Tab-separated table of C-alpha atoms and ligand atoms in Angstrom:
chain	number	residue	atom	x	y	z
V	1	UNK	CA	-35.895	-16.889	-13.972
V	2	UNK	CA	-33.064	-15.394	-12.071
V	3	UNK	CA	-29.397	-16.623	-12.206
V	4	UNK	CA	-29.567	-18.153	-8.903
V	5	UNK	CA	-31.897	-20.340	-10.424
V	6	UNK	CA	-29.029	-21.481	-13.001
V	7	UNK	CA	-25.841	-21.559	-10.493
V	8	UNK	CA	-25.358	-21.176	-6.793
V	9	UNK	CA	-23.729	-18.566	-4.634
V	10	UNK	CA	-19.760	-18.813	-3.734
V	11	UNK	CA	-16.980	-19.312	-6.442
V	12	UNK	CA	-17.840	-21.259	-9.289
V	13	UNK	CA	-15.707	-23.423	-11.455
V	14	UNK	CA	-16.243	-26.242	-14.161
V	15	UNK	CA	-20.046	-26.051	-15.835
V	16	UNK	CA	-21.229	-23.608	-13.299
V	17	UNK	CA	-18.756	-21.006	-15.016
V	18	UNK	CA	-20.635	-22.484	-18.502
V	19	UNK	CA	-23.758	-21.671	-17.316
V	20	UNK	CA	-23.088	-18.313	-15.930
V	21	UNK	CA	-21.406	-17.108	-19.171
V	22	UNK	CA	-24.329	-18.588	-21.176
V	23	UNK	CA	-26.890	-16.959	-18.919
V	24	UNK	CA	-24.661	-13.047	-19.639
V	25	UNK	CA	-24.995	-14.216	-23.091
V	26	UNK	CA	-28.625	-14.675	-22.941
V	27	UNK	CA	-29.341	-11.520	-20.780
V	28	UNK	CA	-26.793	-9.659	-22.679
V	29	UNK	CA	-24.701	-8.450	-19.696
V	30	UNK	CA	-21.334	-8.837	-18.678
V	31	UNK	CA	-19.276	-9.169	-15.142
V	32	UNK	CA	-16.957	-6.932	-14.353
V	33	UNK	CA	-13.217	-8.534	-13.478
V	34	UNK	CA	-12.030	-6.139	-10.065
V	35	UNK	CA	-8.249	-6.052	-9.993
V	36	UNK	CA	-7.808	-6.468	-6.079
V	37	UNK	CA	-4.378	-6.851	-4.273
V	38	UNK	CA	-5.646	-6.704	-0.636
V	39	UNK	CA	-8.545	-8.265	1.047
V	40	UNK	CA	-9.880	-5.106	1.420
V	41	UNK	CA	-9.934	-4.643	-2.172
V	42	UNK	CA	-11.515	-8.150	-2.513
V	43	UNK	CA	-14.021	-7.112	0.148
V	44	UNK	CA	-15.336	-3.982	-1.889
V	45	UNK	CA	-15.487	-6.034	-4.904
V	46	UNK	CA	-17.688	-8.491	-3.091
V	47	UNK	CA	-19.919	-5.842	-1.316
V	48	UNK	CA	-20.760	-4.092	-4.479
V	49	UNK	CA	-21.886	-7.284	-5.755
V	50	UNK	CA	-23.848	-7.700	-2.989
V	51	UNK	CA	-25.116	-4.120	-3.023
V	52	UNK	CA	-25.760	-4.617	-6.902
V	53	UNK	CA	-27.088	-8.145	-6.598
V	54	UNK	CA	-24.846	-9.381	-9.315
V	55	UNK	CA	-21.949	-11.934	-9.898
V	56	UNK	CA	-18.368	-10.351	-9.656
V	57	UNK	CA	-15.189	-11.586	-10.987
V	58	UNK	CA	-12.162	-11.065	-8.662
V	59	UNK	CA	-8.679	-10.902	-10.440
V	60	UNK	CA	-5.290	-10.841	-9.356
V	61	UNK	CA	-2.651	-9.712	-11.900
V	62	UNK	CA	0.807	-10.970	-11.526
V	63	UNK	CA	2.266	-7.653	-9.494
V	64	UNK	CA	-1.271	-7.519	-7.641
V	65	UNK	CA	-0.579	-11.279	-6.220
V	66	UNK	CA	2.600	-10.766	-5.114
V	67	UNK	CA	1.465	-7.500	-3.477
V	68	UNK	CA	-1.144	-9.352	-1.677
V	69	UNK	CA	1.365	-12.481	-0.098
V	70	UNK	CA	3.572	-8.845	1.241
V	71	UNK	CA	6.628	-6.717	-0.250
V	72	UNK	CA	9.551	-8.691	1.836
V	73	UNK	CA	9.096	-12.046	-0.454
V	74	UNK	CA	11.296	-12.372	-2.823
V	75	UNK	CA	9.514	-12.760	-6.577
V	76	UNK	CA	12.839	-13.856	-8.361
V	77	UNK	CA	11.311	-17.509	-9.120
V	78	UNK	CA	7.303	-15.948	-9.101
V	79	UNK	CA	7.302	-17.178	-5.640
V	80	UNK	CA	5.495	-14.187	-3.948
V	81	UNK	CA	2.994	-14.506	-7.363
V	82	UNK	CA	2.315	-17.837	-6.861
V	83	UNK	CA	2.042	-17.630	-3.051
V	84	UNK	CA	-0.123	-14.230	-3.136
V	85	UNK	CA	-2.598	-15.518	-6.287
V	86	UNK	CA	-3.329	-18.701	-4.003
V	87	UNK	CA	-3.805	-17.172	-0.969
V	88	UNK	CA	-5.707	-14.579	-2.554
V	89	UNK	CA	-8.162	-17.551	-4.169
V	90	UNK	CA	-8.430	-19.357	-1.040
V	91	UNK	CA	-9.249	-15.886	0.805
V	92	UNK	CA	-11.826	-15.333	-1.711
V	93	UNK	CA	-12.996	-19.095	-1.417
V	94	UNK	CA	-13.310	-18.587	2.458
V	95	UNK	CA	-15.906	-15.374	2.356
V	96	UNK	CA	-17.177	-15.712	-1.397
V	97	UNK	CA	-20.444	-17.307	-0.196
V	98	UNK	CA	-21.194	-15.297	2.648
V	99	UNK	CA	-21.875	-12.706	0.640
V	100	UNK	CA	-24.433	-14.342	-1.684
V	101	UNK	CA	-23.387	-13.781	-4.833
V	102	UNK	CA	-21.762	-15.783	-7.516
V	103	UNK	CA	-17.859	-15.405	-7.806
V	104	UNK	CA	-15.231	-16.130	-10.336
V	105	UNK	CA	-11.798	-16.072	-8.996
V	106	UNK	CA	-9.460	-15.465	-11.712
V	107	UNK	CA	-5.729	-14.588	-12.399
V	108	UNK	CA	-5.089	-11.755	-15.158
V	109	UNK	CA	-2.523	-11.465	-18.163
V	110	UNK	CA	0.456	-13.764	-17.699
V	111	UNK	CA	3.090	-12.940	-20.576
V	112	UNK	CA	5.487	-15.276	-21.984
V	113	UNK	CA	8.247	-14.178	-19.526
V	114	UNK	CA	5.720	-14.751	-16.383
V	115	UNK	CA	4.929	-18.817	-17.086
V	116	UNK	CA	6.504	-19.890	-14.074
V	117	UNK	CA	3.641	-17.881	-12.169
V	118	UNK	CA	1.191	-19.615	-14.386
V	119	UNK	CA	2.578	-23.444	-13.818
V	120	UNK	CA	2.655	-22.348	-10.209
V	121	UNK	CA	-1.250	-21.633	-9.937
V	122	UNK	CA	-1.958	-24.670	-12.073
V	123	UNK	CA	-0.171	-26.864	-9.861
V	124	UNK	CA	-2.631	-25.581	-7.292
V	125	UNK	CA	-5.358	-26.146	-9.278
V	126	UNK	CA	-4.212	-29.891	-9.463
V	127	UNK	CA	-3.814	-29.999	-5.898
V	128	UNK	CA	-7.135	-28.453	-4.890
V	129	UNK	CA	-8.802	-30.570	-8.172
V	130	UNK	CA	-7.341	-33.782	-6.014
V	131	UNK	CA	-9.074	-32.762	-2.933
V	132	UNK	CA	-12.318	-31.573	-4.028
V	133	UNK	CA	-13.077	-32.490	-7.485
V	134	UNK	CA	-12.928	-28.755	-8.825
V	135	UNK	CA	-9.966	-26.342	-9.592
V	136	UNK	CA	-8.852	-23.705	-6.667
V	137	UNK	CA	-9.467	-20.948	-9.468
V	138	UNK	CA	-12.671	-20.478	-11.809
V	139	UNK	CA	-10.220	-19.317	-14.644
V	140	UNK	CA	-6.766	-18.106	-15.670
V	141	UNK	CA	-5.868	-15.361	-18.123
V	142	UNK	CA	-2.261	-16.394	-20.820
V	143	UNK	CA	-1.649	-13.126	-22.605
V	144	UNK	CA	1.153	-14.259	-25.396
V	145	UNK	CA	-0.314	-11.733	-27.545
V	146	UNK	CA	3.093	-10.086	-28.268
V	147	UNK	CA	4.282	-13.724	-29.524
V	148	UNK	CA	3.949	-14.962	-33.296
V	149	UNK	CA	0.159	-16.064	-33.529
V	150	UNK	CA	1.103	-19.684	-33.811
V	151	UNK	CA	3.257	-19.796	-31.099
V	152	UNK	CA	0.269	-18.103	-29.192
V	153	UNK	CA	-2.451	-20.407	-29.944
V	154	UNK	CA	-0.042	-23.609	-29.431
V	155	UNK	CA	0.891	-22.545	-25.991
V	156	UNK	CA	-2.402	-21.752	-25.142
V	157	UNK	CA	-3.468	-25.478	-26.393
V	158	UNK	CA	-0.931	-27.120	-24.429
V	159	UNK	CA	-2.130	-25.400	-21.238
V	160	UNK	CA	-5.859	-25.826	-22.053
V	161	UNK	CA	-5.068	-29.594	-22.603
V	162	UNK	CA	-3.913	-29.388	-18.807
V	163	UNK	CA	-6.959	-27.086	-17.373
V	164	UNK	CA	-9.925	-28.582	-19.183
V	165	UNK	CA	-10.093	-32.049	-17.100
V	166	UNK	CA	-10.068	-29.934	-14.189
V	167	UNK	CA	-13.091	-27.689	-15.905
V	168	UNK	CA	-10.877	-24.549	-15.435
V	169	UNK	CA	-11.412	-21.931	-17.997
V	170	UNK	CA	-8.678	-20.215	-20.157
V	171	UNK	CA	-8.505	-16.530	-21.228
V	172	UNK	CA	-6.359	-15.733	-23.960
V	173	UNK	CA	-5.600	-12.353	-25.900
V	174	UNK	CA	-5.293	-12.060	-29.626
V	175	UNK	CA	-4.342	-8.992	-31.300
V	176	UNK	CA	-2.458	-6.038	-29.269
V	177	UNK	CA	-4.396	-3.929	-26.578
V	178	UNK	CA	-2.382	-0.847	-26.884
V	179	UNK	CA	-1.196	1.063	-23.742
V	180	UNK	CA	1.110	-0.383	-20.782
V	181	UNK	CA	0.026	-2.836	-18.739
V	182	UNK	CA	1.443	-4.577	-15.492
V	183	UNK	CA	5.357	-3.557	-17.451
V	184	UNK	CA	4.369	-4.558	-21.006
V	185	UNK	CA	4.478	-1.683	-22.973
V	186	UNK	CA	2.472	-1.497	-26.591
V	187	UNK	CA	2.354	2.538	-26.725
V	188	UNK	CA	3.946	2.568	-29.633
V	189	UNK	CA	2.559	-0.482	-32.132
V	190	UNK	CA	0.864	0.000	-35.529
V	191	UNK	CA	-2.660	0.858	-35.894
V	192	UNK	CA	-3.358	-2.569	-38.107
V	193	UNK	CA	-2.592	-5.179	-34.984
V	194	UNK	CA	-5.215	-3.110	-33.208
V	195	UNK	CA	-7.781	-4.662	-34.712
V	196	UNK	CA	-7.992	-8.787	-34.528
V	197	UNK	CA	-9.465	-10.334	-38.256
V	198	UNK	CA	-12.240	-12.615	-38.085
V	199	UNK	CA	-9.818	-15.258	-39.448
V	200	UNK	CA	-7.794	-15.222	-36.139
V	201	UNK	CA	-11.177	-15.676	-34.190
V	202	UNK	CA	-12.209	-18.831	-36.285
V	203	UNK	CA	-8.507	-20.436	-36.060
V	204	UNK	CA	-8.489	-20.253	-32.056
V	205	UNK	CA	-12.136	-21.389	-31.688
V	206	UNK	CA	-11.889	-24.107	-34.138
V	207	UNK	CA	-8.621	-25.496	-32.453
V	208	UNK	CA	-9.444	-24.814	-29.055
V	209	UNK	CA	-13.008	-26.515	-29.320
V	210	UNK	CA	-11.632	-29.557	-30.196
V	211	UNK	CA	-10.513	-29.577	-26.385
V	212	UNK	CA	-13.211	-27.669	-24.596
V	213	UNK	CA	-15.389	-24.729	-24.793
V	214	UNK	CA	-14.121	-23.651	-21.875
V	215	UNK	CA	-12.152	-20.611	-23.053
V	216	UNK	CA	-12.596	-16.810	-23.710
V	217	UNK	CA	-11.085	-14.425	-26.172
V	218	UNK	CA	-10.017	-10.904	-25.364
V	219	UNK	CA	-9.774	-9.656	-29.128
V	220	UNK	CA	-8.145	-6.141	-30.295
V	221	UNK	CA	-10.735	-3.696	-31.422
V	222	UNK	CA	-8.886	-0.452	-30.363
V	223	UNK	CA	-8.806	-0.731	-26.983
V	224	UNK	CA	-6.157	0.524	-24.872
V	225	UNK	CA	-5.250	-0.327	-21.392
V	226	UNK	CA	-5.116	2.543	-18.852
V	227	UNK	CA	-6.478	5.864	-18.927
V	228	UNK	CA	-5.391	7.897	-21.680
V	229	UNK	CA	-5.995	11.327	-23.614
V	230	UNK	CA	-7.794	10.086	-26.535
V	231	UNK	CA	-5.742	9.434	-29.444
V	232	UNK	CA	-5.728	8.080	-32.915
V	233	UNK	CA	-6.559	4.670	-32.074
V	234	UNK	CA	-10.682	4.199	-32.191
V	235	UNK	CA	-12.871	1.803	-30.451
V	236	UNK	CA	-14.700	-0.357	-32.831
V	237	UNK	CA	-16.848	-3.034	-30.720
V	238	UNK	CA	-19.021	-3.796	-33.828
V	239	UNK	CA	-16.310	-5.831	-35.195
V	240	UNK	CA	-17.005	-8.438	-32.538
V	241	UNK	CA	-20.447	-8.819	-34.147
V	242	UNK	CA	-18.585	-9.657	-37.344
V	243	UNK	CA	-16.495	-12.145	-35.780
V	244	UNK	CA	-19.327	-14.017	-34.015
V	245	UNK	CA	-21.220	-14.090	-37.478
V	246	UNK	CA	-18.558	-15.448	-39.064
V	247	UNK	CA	-17.760	-18.308	-36.207
V	248	UNK	CA	-21.541	-18.923	-36.527
V	249	UNK	CA	-21.384	-19.116	-40.638
V	250	UNK	CA	-18.331	-21.803	-40.122
V	251	UNK	CA	-19.980	-23.953	-37.419
V	252	UNK	CA	-23.414	-23.475	-39.150
V	253	UNK	CA	-25.352	-23.383	-35.914
V	254	UNK	CA	-28.283	-21.286	-34.426
V	255	UNK	CA	-26.328	-19.781	-31.914
V	256	UNK	CA	-25.418	-15.898	-33.005
V	257	UNK	CA	-23.041	-15.517	-30.422
V	258	UNK	CA	-20.886	-18.773	-30.338
V	259	UNK	CA	-17.754	-16.947	-28.764
V	260	UNK	CA	-17.406	-15.444	-24.999
V	261	UNK	CA	-15.464	-12.224	-25.870
V	262	UNK	CA	-13.875	-10.484	-22.636
V	263	UNK	CA	-13.305	-6.296	-23.237
V	264	UNK	CA	-9.990	-5.263	-22.069
V	265	UNK	CA	-8.540	-1.798	-21.702
V	266	UNK	CA	-12.445	-0.418	-21.200
V	267	UNK	CA	-11.495	2.600	-18.901
V	268	UNK	CA	-13.041	5.636	-20.459
V	269	UNK	CA	-15.304	3.490	-22.715
V	270	UNK	CA	-18.374	5.233	-23.495
V	271	UNK	CA	-22.237	3.445	-22.885
V	272	UNK	CA	-22.715	3.469	-26.301
V	273	UNK	CA	-19.487	1.467	-27.073
V	274	UNK	CA	-20.065	-0.701	-24.117
V	275	UNK	CA	-23.875	-1.312	-25.034
V	276	UNK	CA	-22.473	-2.683	-28.527
V	277	UNK	CA	-19.734	-4.708	-27.045
V	278	UNK	CA	-22.337	-6.407	-24.526
V	279	UNK	CA	-24.842	-7.158	-27.726
V	280	UNK	CA	-21.932	-8.913	-29.449
V	281	UNK	CA	-21.321	-11.222	-26.846
V	282	UNK	CA	-18.667	-9.331	-24.466
V	283	UNK	CA	-18.976	-11.145	-21.015
V	284	UNK	CA	-16.162	-9.760	-18.884
V	285	UNK	CA	-14.960	-6.555	-18.650
V	286	UNK	CA	-11.650	-5.765	-16.593
V	287	UNK	CA	-11.589	-2.725	-14.279
V	288	UNK	CA	-8.737	-1.870	-12.768
V	289	UNK	CA	-7.554	1.824	-13.561
V	290	UNK	CA	-10.870	3.594	-12.198
V	291	UNK	CA	-11.343	1.473	-9.074
V	292	UNK	CA	-7.593	2.433	-8.197
V	293	UNK	CA	-8.444	5.943	-8.721
V	294	UNK	CA	-11.610	5.655	-6.285
V	295	UNK	CA	-9.781	3.771	-3.672
V	296	UNK	CA	-7.344	6.936	-3.675
V	297	UNK	CA	-9.897	9.378	-4.127
V	298	UNK	CA	-11.770	7.738	-1.124
V	299	UNK	CA	-8.915	8.232	1.021
V	300	UNK	CA	-7.996	12.041	-0.261
V	301	UNK	CA	-11.430	13.133	0.312
V	302	UNK	CA	-11.382	11.750	3.916
V	303	UNK	CA	-8.158	13.417	4.514
V	304	UNK	CA	-9.353	16.965	3.214
V	305	UNK	CA	-12.925	16.700	5.192
V	306	UNK	CA	-10.838	15.544	8.602
V	307	UNK	CA	-7.684	17.439	7.717
V	308	UNK	CA	-7.734	18.866	11.280
V	309	UNK	CA	-7.881	15.826	13.234
V	310	UNK	CA	-5.049	14.128	11.343
V	311	UNK	CA	-2.247	15.886	12.509
V	312	UNK	CA	-1.568	14.530	15.725
V	313	UNK	CA	-3.095	11.580	17.684
V	314	UNK	CA	-4.266	14.235	20.420
V	315	UNK	CA	-5.449	17.566	19.668
V	316	UNK	CA	-7.846	18.866	17.642
V	317	UNK	CA	-10.043	22.074	16.963
V	318	UNK	CA	-12.672	21.048	19.884
V	319	UNK	CA	-9.207	21.183	22.127
V	320	UNK	CA	-6.060	20.287	22.796
V	321	UNK	CA	-6.448	17.421	24.561
V	322	UNK	CA	-9.246	15.726	22.390
V	323	UNK	CA	-8.230	12.335	21.012
V	324	UNK	CA	-7.854	11.471	17.326
V	325	UNK	CA	-8.370	7.786	17.400
V	326	UNK	CA	-11.747	7.820	15.563
V	327	UNK	CA	-10.189	9.507	12.464
V	328	UNK	CA	-7.078	7.378	11.850
V	329	UNK	CA	-8.058	3.999	12.994
V	330	UNK	CA	-7.150	2.071	9.976
V	331	UNK	CA	-10.680	1.165	9.879
V	332	UNK	CA	-12.189	4.556	9.366
V	333	UNK	CA	-9.697	5.648	6.858
V	334	UNK	CA	-9.256	2.471	4.577
V	335	UNK	CA	-13.172	1.979	4.885
V	336	UNK	CA	-13.164	5.391	3.174
V	337	UNK	CA	-11.338	3.993	0.239
V	338	UNK	CA	-13.448	1.245	-0.132
V	339	UNK	CA	-16.647	2.742	0.449
V	340	UNK	CA	-15.645	4.961	-2.945
V	341	UNK	CA	-14.198	1.844	-4.640
V	342	UNK	CA	-17.729	0.366	-4.101
V	343	UNK	CA	-19.176	3.118	-5.898
V	344	UNK	CA	-17.216	2.784	-8.605
V	345	UNK	CA	-17.981	-0.969	-9.144
V	346	UNK	CA	-21.551	-0.019	-8.351
V	347	UNK	CA	-21.326	2.270	-11.254
V	348	UNK	CA	-19.258	-0.596	-13.865
V	349	UNK	CA	-21.868	-3.146	-12.579
V	350	UNK	CA	-24.742	-0.706	-14.019
V	351	UNK	CA	-23.200	0.303	-17.179
V	352	UNK	CA	-22.747	-3.658	-17.766
V	353	UNK	CA	-26.328	-4.267	-17.590
V	354	UNK	CA	-25.417	-6.264	-14.501
V	355	UNK	CA	-27.902	-5.146	-12.151
V	356	UNK	CA	-30.599	-7.356	-10.269
V	357	UNK	CA	-29.432	-10.258	-11.944
V	358	UNK	CA	-29.644	-13.041	-9.252
Y	401	LIG	ZN1	-5.177	-7.554	-22.270
């Protein structure tokens, strides 16, 4: 039985999200969440999913959302980020079905100071829900991992109560992921807080599941956002197995993977580390830094290969009057970026055991 026997193509919400994540658990694969900043990067992510016959997650960060709407829009009250995230989600909804793959539309890390962005997206979800019976987005992420644990959980619960009736999933973060992401710098935190404890996972699970089962947890197991030279922090994805066992024991259930885990800061992880994470119920892995590099490298390689044709509108090694339009047309050089990004996403899909699963 393939995934399309379980869920439809296009943007999924509510029960279909639950079905997709359970299917991923059963078949030990994860879905990469690709950070997108434009229709070009959205299309590249969808094309990679189509090529690999895989489900995919399109994810908009706070800054990426503002960029999607355009740099001319003032973002002092999060207007540009709200507008851009909503426009991005609507764009994904407009084209996703044509690619023939299941898609989740998700918003990335939202720290405390960015909550007006979160509220704005939920307003759009509620409006969409009134008209269509489902939220605009499949899911959102709240990152209050920098706040005290109780405040983190309480705030998430408050939002969960607003999201659950629409069938919109909440991803939360506990413990501290090292590194720097979208302006939040965790490069100097102490080592102990880089590993979440099973008691914390149970605290979250037991309280959230009284509201809904549509939530996922990004736990810290030594992961670092972005790409850095190897440091003192070691990745311990096997800790996720301990969390699952702890929750299973508390619930007295046969389900050995009751928790949907999310892998942040996975750039540069080894294949073995990823396999361990998949085995212990990671259903989503964020991919950003590596696809940014791929998008740039696609353009860089294109330029280096065609340098002599990219110095002026007319005139190249074939003659002083030869036109260069077919090299500087954005459809050509942006396409080179897209193709490199597609190749990198296909690699991520393969690593996440997410190939030909439809
Ligand atoms: Zn994170």
